[in-house]
Tab-separated table of C-alpha atoms and ligand atoms in Angstrom:
chain	number	residue	atom	x	y	z
A	1	MET	CA	-26.247	28.800	43.450
A	2	ARG	CA	-24.936	26.414	40.788
A	3	LEU	CA	-24.107	27.552	37.248
A	4	GLU	CA	-27.526	26.581	35.820
A	5	THR	CA	-29.290	28.658	38.465
A	6	LEU	CA	-26.837	31.572	38.248
A	7	ALA	CA	-27.380	31.736	34.469
A	8	ILE	CA	-31.060	32.454	35.141
A	9	HIS	CA	-31.045	34.258	38.478
A	10	ALA	CA	-27.688	36.056	38.918
A	11	ASP	CA	-29.567	39.026	37.514
A	12	ASP	CA	-33.099	38.208	36.432
A	13	GLY	CA	-33.903	41.854	35.539
A	14	GLN	CA	-37.512	41.618	36.706
A	15	ASP	CA	-39.201	44.981	36.527
A	16	PRO	CA	-41.108	46.159	39.637
A	17	HIS	CA	-42.803	48.980	37.674
A	18	SER	CA	-44.519	46.811	35.058
A	19	GLY	CA	-44.386	43.476	36.834
A	20	ALA	CA	-42.572	42.029	33.817
A	21	VAL	CA	-40.828	38.736	34.592
A	22	VAL	CA	-38.524	39.199	31.613
A	23	PRO	CA	-36.368	42.339	31.707
A	24	PRO	CA	-37.451	45.281	29.545
A	25	ILE	CA	-34.977	46.807	27.079
A	26	ASN	CA	-33.997	50.251	28.297
A	27	LEU	CA	-33.289	52.320	25.206
A	28	SER	CA	-33.020	55.646	27.039
A	29	THR	CA	-29.559	57.168	26.618
A	30	THR	CA	-29.991	59.445	29.616
A	31	PHE	CA	-31.350	59.057	33.140
A	32	LEU	CA	-33.149	61.328	35.603
A	33	ARG	CA	-31.374	63.317	38.278
A	34	ALA	CA	-33.011	64.072	41.633
A	35	GLU	CA	-33.565	67.572	43.055
A	36	ASP	CA	-30.199	67.444	44.803
A	37	GLY	CA	-28.483	66.521	41.509
A	38	SER	CA	-27.881	62.890	42.429
A	39	TYR	CA	-28.816	59.903	40.255
A	40	PRO	CA	-31.232	57.801	42.305
A	41	SER	CA	-31.248	54.926	39.753
A	42	GLY	CA	-27.460	54.794	39.634
A	43	ASN	CA	-27.602	55.394	35.887
A	44	VAL	CA	-26.380	58.629	34.272
A	45	TYR	CA	-25.757	58.194	30.550
A	46	THR	CA	-25.859	54.944	28.636
A	47	ARG	CA	-22.184	54.893	27.566
A	48	ALA	CA	-21.287	54.979	31.261
A	49	GLY	CA	-23.845	52.347	32.203
A	50	ASN	CA	-27.325	51.125	31.449
A	51	PRO	CA	-29.661	48.660	33.162
A	52	ASN	CA	-29.327	45.985	30.467
A	53	ARG	CA	-25.553	46.209	30.421
A	54	ASN	CA	-25.313	46.250	34.196
A	55	GLY	CA	-27.423	43.089	34.370
A	56	LEU	CA	-25.278	41.342	31.758
A	57	GLU	CA	-22.087	42.327	33.580
A	58	ARG	CA	-23.376	41.038	36.913
A	59	THR	CA	-24.340	37.726	35.284
A	60	LEU	CA	-20.978	37.272	33.552
A	61	ALA	CA	-19.062	38.069	36.746
A	62	ALA	CA	-21.186	35.552	38.672
A	63	LEU	CA	-20.734	32.772	36.099
A	64	GLU	CA	-16.954	33.210	36.041
A	65	GLY	CA	-16.720	33.488	39.813
A	66	GLY	CA	-15.166	36.937	39.355
A	67	ALA	CA	-15.704	40.206	41.172
A	68	ALA	CA	-16.746	42.408	38.257
A	69	ALA	CA	-17.194	42.472	34.496
A	70	ALA	CA	-17.177	45.056	31.722
A	71	ALA	CA	-19.148	44.374	28.521
A	72	PHE	CA	-17.901	45.567	25.139
A	73	ALA	CA	-19.228	45.885	21.602
A	74	SER	CA	-17.114	42.921	20.428
A	75	GLY	CA	-14.544	40.433	21.632
A	76	GLN	CA	-11.888	42.502	19.919
A	77	ALA	CA	-12.964	45.658	21.773
A	78	ALA	CA	-12.621	43.682	25.023
A	79	SER	CA	-9.086	42.543	24.052
A	80	TYR	CA	-8.089	46.106	23.184
A	81	ALA	CA	-9.289	47.314	26.579
A	82	ILE	CA	-7.002	44.729	28.174
A	83	PHE	CA	-4.002	45.712	26.044
A	84	GLN	CA	-4.684	49.409	26.621
A	85	THR	CA	-4.092	48.963	30.348
A	86	LEU	CA	-0.408	48.558	29.376
A	87	GLN	CA	2.119	51.268	28.572
A	88	PRO	CA	4.502	51.864	25.678
A	89	GLY	CA	7.575	49.683	26.185
A	90	ASP	CA	5.691	46.947	28.063
A	91	HIS	CA	6.084	43.389	26.787
A	92	VAL	CA	3.281	40.885	26.184
A	93	ILE	CA	3.651	37.145	25.761
A	94	ALA	CA	0.912	35.721	23.527
A	95	PRO	CA	0.311	32.350	21.881
A	96	ALA	CA	1.824	31.686	18.453
A	97	VAL	CA	-1.365	29.755	17.676
A	98	ALA	CA	-4.427	31.732	18.731
A	99	TYR	CA	-7.368	33.661	17.437
A	100	HIS	CA	-5.872	35.476	14.448
A	101	GLY	CA	-7.359	38.810	15.517
A	102	THR	CA	-5.367	38.732	18.756
A	103	ILE	CA	-2.092	38.177	16.928
A	104	SER	CA	-2.950	40.733	14.254
A	105	SER	CA	-3.778	43.324	16.944
A	106	LEU	CA	-0.331	42.938	18.501
A	107	ARG	CA	1.521	42.775	15.193
A	108	ASP	CA	-0.364	45.285	13.029
A	109	VAL	CA	-1.827	47.804	15.457
A	110	LEU	CA	-0.383	47.803	18.968
A	111	SER	CA	3.276	47.473	17.914
A	112	ARG	CA	2.948	51.037	16.580
A	113	TRP	CA	2.143	52.096	20.132
A	114	GLN	CA	5.428	50.530	21.253
A	115	LEU	CA	3.844	47.510	22.827
A	116	GLU	CA	6.412	44.718	22.526
A	117	PHE	CA	5.308	41.119	22.130
A	118	SER	CA	6.585	37.567	21.769
A	119	LEU	CA	4.561	34.742	20.285
A	120	VAL	CA	5.280	31.431	21.989
A	121	ASP	CA	3.988	27.882	22.209
A	122	MET	CA	1.696	28.324	25.218
A	123	ALA	CA	1.262	24.553	25.538
A	124	ASN	CA	4.885	24.494	26.687
A	125	PRO	CA	5.337	26.322	30.031
A	126	ASP	CA	9.119	26.317	29.558
A	127	ALA	CA	8.738	28.316	26.346
A	128	VAL	CA	6.651	30.858	28.260
A	129	ARG	CA	9.231	31.058	31.052
A	130	GLU	CA	12.048	31.568	28.561
A	131	ALA	CA	10.155	34.388	26.853
A	132	ILE	CA	9.928	36.450	30.056
A	133	ARG	CA	11.832	39.762	29.845
A	134	PRO	CA	12.377	42.400	32.553
A	135	ASN	CA	9.552	44.469	30.960
A	136	THR	CA	7.056	41.578	30.608
A	137	ARG	CA	3.769	42.837	32.032
A	138	MET	CA	1.215	40.441	30.591
A	139	ILE	CA	0.727	36.858	29.480
A	140	PHE	CA	-2.267	36.653	27.192
A	141	SER	CA	-3.328	33.046	26.670
A	142	GLU	CA	-6.169	31.181	24.988
A	143	THR	CA	-7.286	27.642	25.813
A	144	PRO	CA	-8.568	25.694	23.964
A	145	ALA	CA	-6.924	27.839	21.271
A	146	ASN	CA	-7.811	28.557	17.686
A	147	PRO	CA	-7.693	26.570	15.461
A	148	MET	CA	-5.434	23.699	16.668
A	149	LEU	CA	-7.360	23.204	19.957
A	150	THR	CA	-4.095	23.790	21.804
A	151	ILE	CA	-4.461	23.466	25.564
A	152	CYS	CA	-2.373	25.495	27.964
A	153	ASP	CA	-1.915	24.699	31.637
A	154	LEU	CA	-3.536	27.708	33.326
A	155	GLU	CA	-2.061	26.995	36.730
A	156	ALA	CA	1.467	26.746	35.358
A	157	ILE	CA	1.066	29.898	33.217
A	158	SER	CA	-0.328	31.813	36.208
A	159	GLU	CA	2.613	30.821	38.375
A	160	ILE	CA	5.127	31.846	35.731
A	161	GLY	CA	3.362	35.150	35.095
A	162	HIS	CA	2.975	36.098	38.724
A	163	ALA	CA	6.560	35.181	39.572
A	164	ALA	CA	7.579	37.703	36.897
A	165	GLY	CA	5.146	40.354	38.154
A	166	ALA	CA	3.000	40.016	34.995
A	167	LEU	CA	-0.769	39.885	34.658
A	168	VAL	CA	-2.229	36.653	33.401
A	169	VAL	CA	-5.147	36.888	30.981
A	170	VAL	CA	-7.136	34.130	29.297
A	171	ASP	CA	-9.376	34.307	26.259
A	172	ASN	CA	-12.054	31.893	27.545
A	173	THR	CA	-14.339	32.201	24.516
A	174	TRP	CA	-14.197	28.581	23.390
A	175	ALA	CA	-14.673	27.030	26.802
A	176	THR	CA	-17.189	29.575	28.202
A	177	PRO	CA	-17.616	29.986	31.958
A	178	ILE	CA	-19.605	26.760	31.889
A	179	ALA	CA	-16.703	24.544	30.799
A	180	GLN	CA	-13.837	26.403	32.454
A	181	ASN	CA	-13.411	29.044	35.172
A	182	PRO	CA	-9.812	30.319	34.832
A	183	PHE	CA	-9.932	32.242	38.132
A	184	GLN	CA	-9.732	28.871	39.887
A	185	PHE	CA	-6.216	28.558	38.465
A	186	GLY	CA	-4.972	31.987	39.501
A	187	VAL	CA	-5.708	33.917	36.302
A	188	ASP	CA	-6.294	37.693	36.761
A	189	LEU	CA	-8.539	38.615	33.824
A	190	VAL	CA	-10.825	36.580	31.608
A	191	MET	CA	-11.799	37.826	28.185
A	192	HIS	CA	-14.757	36.612	26.101
A	193	SER	CA	-16.110	37.091	22.654
A	194	THR	CA	-19.759	36.894	23.719
A	195	THR	CA	-20.564	36.695	19.983
A	196	LYS	CA	-19.989	32.964	20.224
A	197	TYR	CA	-21.465	30.516	22.773
A	198	ILE	CA	-22.611	33.154	25.255
A	199	GLY	CA	-24.931	34.782	22.717
A	200	GLY	CA	-25.319	31.311	21.269
A	201	HIS	CA	-27.521	32.089	18.264
A	202	SER	CA	-25.153	33.810	15.793
A	203	ASP	CA	-27.153	37.031	15.958
A	204	VAL	CA	-25.280	39.402	18.275
A	205	LEU	CA	-21.709	40.746	18.426
A	206	GLY	CA	-20.180	41.358	21.836
A	207	GLY	CA	-17.270	40.952	24.209
A	208	ALA	CA	-16.473	41.085	27.899
A	209	VAL	CA	-13.640	41.364	30.388
A	210	VAL	CA	-14.180	39.689	33.745
A	211	ALA	CA	-11.866	40.457	36.662
A	212	ARG	CA	-10.980	38.245	39.627
A	213	GLU	CA	-10.779	41.308	41.865
A	214	GLU	CA	-12.409	44.684	41.636
A	215	ASN	CA	-9.083	46.487	41.905
A	216	GLU	CA	-7.199	49.341	40.260
A	217	LEU	CA	-6.703	47.224	37.147
A	218	PHE	CA	-10.428	46.702	36.795
A	219	GLU	CA	-11.033	50.445	37.339
A	220	ARG	CA	-8.691	51.030	34.405
A	221	ILE	CA	-10.711	48.588	32.250
A	222	ARG	CA	-13.901	50.352	33.307
A	223	LEU	CA	-12.415	53.714	32.342
A	224	ILE	CA	-11.359	52.436	28.933
A	225	GLN	CA	-14.849	50.981	28.463
A	226	THR	CA	-16.800	54.083	29.434
A	227	ILE	CA	-14.451	56.747	28.036
A	228	GLY	CA	-13.310	54.711	25.028
A	229	GLY	CA	-16.950	53.990	24.273
A	230	GLY	CA	-16.700	50.537	22.661
A	231	VAL	CA	-19.888	49.474	24.421
A	232	PRO	CA	-22.698	47.123	23.367
A	233	SER	CA	-26.217	48.447	22.814
A	234	PRO	CA	-28.996	47.711	25.336
A	235	PHE	CA	-30.612	45.344	22.823
A	236	ASP	CA	-27.310	43.489	22.347
A	237	CYS	CA	-27.040	43.108	26.131
A	238	TRP	CA	-30.611	41.898	26.334
A	239	LEU	CA	-29.983	39.263	23.631
A	240	LEU	CA	-26.845	38.122	25.448
A	241	GLN	CA	-28.718	37.803	28.757
A	242	ARG	CA	-31.372	35.756	26.969
A	243	GLY	CA	-28.710	33.519	25.472
A	244	ILE	CA	-27.016	32.999	28.820
A	245	ARG	CA	-30.158	31.496	30.387
A	246	THR	CA	-29.692	28.334	28.293
A	247	LEU	CA	-25.869	28.445	28.145
A	248	PRO	CA	-25.205	25.652	30.683
A	249	TYR	CA	-27.500	23.242	28.839
A	250	ARG	CA	-26.270	24.271	25.417
A	251	MET	CA	-22.616	23.768	26.397
A	252	ARG	CA	-23.354	20.312	27.695
A	253	ALA	CA	-25.082	19.342	24.426
A	254	HIS	CA	-22.415	20.985	22.237
A	255	SER	CA	-19.780	18.943	24.043
A	256	GLU	CA	-21.718	15.663	23.826
A	257	ASN	CA	-22.258	16.157	20.094
A	258	ALA	CA	-18.652	17.171	19.510
A	259	ILE	CA	-17.287	14.035	21.172
A	260	LYS	CA	-19.431	11.902	18.841
A	261	VAL	CA	-18.463	13.826	15.719
A	262	ALA	CA	-14.776	13.775	16.759
A	263	GLN	CA	-14.890	9.997	17.257
A	264	PHE	CA	-16.547	9.493	13.853
A	265	LEU	CA	-13.908	11.613	12.100
A	266	TYR	CA	-11.129	9.917	14.057
A	267	ASP	CA	-12.167	6.539	12.669
A	268	HIS	CA	-12.659	7.771	9.074
A	269	PRO	CA	-9.998	6.783	6.492
A	270	MET	CA	-10.243	10.147	4.678
A	271	ILE	CA	-9.381	12.090	7.849
A	272	GLU	CA	-5.700	12.069	8.848
A	273	GLY	CA	-5.984	13.920	12.136
A	274	VAL	CA	-8.652	15.128	14.547
A	275	LEU	CA	-7.883	17.884	17.032
A	276	TYR	CA	-10.274	17.677	19.961
A	277	PRO	CA	-9.182	17.849	23.601
A	278	GLY	CA	-11.720	15.171	24.563
A	279	LEU	CA	-9.836	12.537	22.549
A	280	PRO	CA	-7.411	10.620	24.799
A	281	ASP	CA	-4.489	11.020	22.372
A	282	HIS	CA	-4.845	14.817	22.095
A	283	PRO	CA	-1.593	16.298	23.512
A	284	GLY	CA	-3.562	18.535	25.894
A	285	HIS	CA	-6.098	15.890	26.972
A	286	GLU	CA	-4.853	15.424	30.524
A	287	ILE	CA	-4.617	19.116	31.294
A	288	ALA	CA	-7.987	19.772	29.668
A	289	ALA	CA	-9.550	17.000	31.760
A	290	ARG	CA	-8.139	18.646	34.859
A	291	GLN	CA	-9.132	22.256	34.162
A	292	MET	CA	-12.353	21.894	32.118
A	293	ARG	CA	-15.805	20.540	33.034
A	294	TYR	CA	-16.564	19.790	29.374
A	295	PHE	CA	-14.303	19.602	26.334
A	296	GLY	CA	-16.469	22.016	24.362
A	297	GLY	CA	-18.086	22.085	20.944
A	298	MET	CA	-15.099	23.010	18.731
A	299	LEU	CA	-12.872	20.639	16.793
A	300	SER	CA	-10.570	20.692	13.775
A	301	CYS	CA	-9.715	17.914	11.368
A	302	GLN	CA	-7.232	17.415	8.563
A	303	VAL	CA	-8.486	15.885	5.340
A	304	VAL	CA	-6.526	13.305	3.370
A	305	GLY	CA	-5.600	14.651	-0.085
A	306	GLY	CA	-4.803	18.248	0.819
A	307	PRO	CA	-6.606	21.585	0.568
A	308	GLU	CA	-8.681	20.632	-2.471
A	309	ASN	CA	-10.363	17.786	-0.642
A	310	ALA	CA	-10.743	19.950	2.449
A	311	ARG	CA	-12.547	22.616	0.439
A	312	ARG	CA	-14.762	19.976	-1.186
A	313	VAL	CA	-15.859	18.796	2.245
A	314	ALA	CA	-16.463	22.323	3.529
A	315	SER	CA	-18.582	23.289	0.545
A	316	GLY	CA	-20.337	19.947	0.179
A	317	THR	CA	-22.030	19.415	3.533
A	318	LYS	CA	-25.762	20.035	3.742
A	319	LEU	CA	-26.249	20.608	7.476
A	320	PHE	CA	-22.908	22.203	8.316
A	321	ALA	CA	-23.008	25.718	6.858
A	322	GLN	CA	-19.753	26.816	5.245
A	323	ALA	CA	-19.146	29.946	7.310
A	324	THR	CA	-16.768	31.358	9.876
A	325	SER	CA	-17.527	31.943	13.573
A	326	LEU	CA	-18.792	29.426	16.122
A	327	GLY	CA	-20.991	28.779	19.086
A	328	GLY	CA	-24.429	29.017	17.485
A	329	THR	CA	-27.151	26.358	17.475
A	330	GLU	CA	-26.304	25.508	13.842
A	331	SER	CA	-23.166	23.594	12.913
A	332	LEU	CA	-20.520	25.444	10.903
A	333	ILE	CA	-17.520	24.288	8.911
A	334	GLU	CA	-14.725	26.335	7.419
A	335	HIS	CA	-11.416	26.097	5.619
A	336	ARG	CA	-9.507	28.003	8.284
A	337	ALA	CA	-6.251	28.952	6.505
A	338	SER	CA	-8.129	30.964	3.868
A	339	VAL	CA	-9.995	32.911	6.566
A	340	GLU	CA	-6.789	33.760	8.437
A	341	GLY	CA	-5.037	35.270	5.389
A	342	PRO	CA	-1.397	35.379	4.252
A	343	HIS	CA	0.203	35.183	7.732
A	344	THR	CA	-1.537	31.905	8.563
A	345	THR	CA	0.385	28.956	9.980
A	346	THR	CA	-2.725	26.745	9.873
A	347	PRO	CA	-2.350	23.581	7.754
A	348	HIS	CA	-4.090	23.998	4.397
A	349	ASN	CA	-6.004	20.745	4.694
A	350	LEU	CA	-7.508	21.787	8.040
A	351	LEU	CA	-11.223	22.290	8.564
A	352	ARG	CA	-12.495	23.974	11.686
A	353	VAL	CA	-15.866	22.746	12.860
A	354	SER	CA	-18.336	24.313	15.273
A	355	VAL	CA	-20.534	21.424	16.302
A	356	GLY	CA	-24.089	22.681	16.810
A	357	LEU	CA	-27.148	21.368	18.564
A	358	GLU	CA	-28.617	19.252	15.756
A	359	HIS	CA	-28.917	15.504	16.415
A	360	PRO	CA	-25.373	14.093	16.325
A	361	ASP	CA	-26.390	11.200	14.034
A	362	ASP	CA	-27.660	13.665	11.421
A	363	LEU	CA	-24.366	15.578	11.628
A	364	ILE	CA	-22.364	12.349	11.259
A	365	GLU	CA	-24.481	11.224	8.268
A	366	ASP	CA	-23.900	14.595	6.615
A	367	LEU	CA	-20.131	14.271	7.005
A	368	ALA	CA	-20.156	10.600	5.982
A	369	THR	CA	-22.020	11.459	2.763
A	370	ILE	CA	-19.550	14.083	1.584
A	371	LEU	CA	-16.465	12.147	2.739
A	372	ALA	CA	-17.656	9.136	0.692
A	373	THR	CA	-17.378	11.212	-2.531
A	374	LEU	CA	-13.647	11.938	-2.092
B	1	LIG	C1	-14.374	35.410	17.731
B	1	LIG	C2	-13.251	35.391	18.672
B	1	LIG	C3	-12.657	36.598	19.097
B	1	LIG	C4	-13.069	37.947	18.586
B	1	LIG	O1	-14.347	38.284	18.963
B	1	LIG	P1	-15.312	39.259	18.129
B	1	LIG	O2	-16.556	39.243	18.920
B	1	LIG	O3	-15.436	38.701	16.747
B	1	LIG	O4	-14.631	40.602	18.101
B	1	LIG	C5	-11.634	36.494	20.034
B	1	LIG	N1	-11.200	35.309	20.502
B	1	LIG	C6	-11.741	34.133	20.108
B	1	LIG	C7	-11.233	32.862	20.670
B	1	LIG	C8	-12.782	34.139	19.179
B	1	LIG	O5	-13.310	32.969	18.775
């Protein structure tokens, strides 16, 4: 099956008892045992597994071309499960420019558990190679990465990681399994914030880890999920499954709209830089074209005249809501440095844009109107 079909049929959740075509939400926290003490449904207790979560996990694994998936209550909970497979004294290489929560986790939380880390320019494979230490056990990458749309070469990173005996992990949130399947490039684990495009409607928080192989490492992730308990509710899983059914079509439209908005901003005199991997002069364009099916719906731009003008644009649009997050049907715009806090390295005139599913001409008119007032 192709991605569009998998999104709908990898696990359709049809219910033989009621005849329901759409899966029911199973709120029961506990499941019946048979006379001999076994669990004929395969379900025991909802933290350990539940029909809605099982269906979501099967779908995510199928879309990524992986062997298994574990769903979490947030993207951050999924990242923590990955880091918690490591031991004190292990070393992680992570991107210097990435989702700020990933960097903050390593710096502010996990360093107290003696996890060592280096932040490097992941777009430069030599920098990754040079950061390898004898105790390097994981390379955690993100591509396209927050908020500079940095692209890293997944094949090159995988080779470097595996040569050093390290696991290679990718945060695939921005691309989604529709635009990029990192397992094709040798990556071991894929992480998602399902809060974003996978849910797709800005109304559910979630995360997932997908594994290329159902091995000891994945068993460890499963243990952390079910014993650690950072699991999504059945309703959250149901909403995510509903979102996934339209994900392939949404990603295509997000990408088409983003290219048009990026081109408009690129040509605008009040914009001094557009970061979008679909633009031919983006430093990661060639690699992105090789490893992605679509360039995605996220872009950043830098406004002429500094942070004041940037904030005026972010607060002055009518269709783009001034809010953080991404991946919903509605377009969002935000002044990223002020969201990331005091440690930010993001330029202060940078706006991060999640291009939604409105008509692209309406989005462009909205931006043109506010930019004309600067
Ligand atoms: C939002 C996001 C996260 C964190 O996910 P939550 O669901 O908010 O915990 C991680 N990585 C990326 C790239 C994100 O955009």
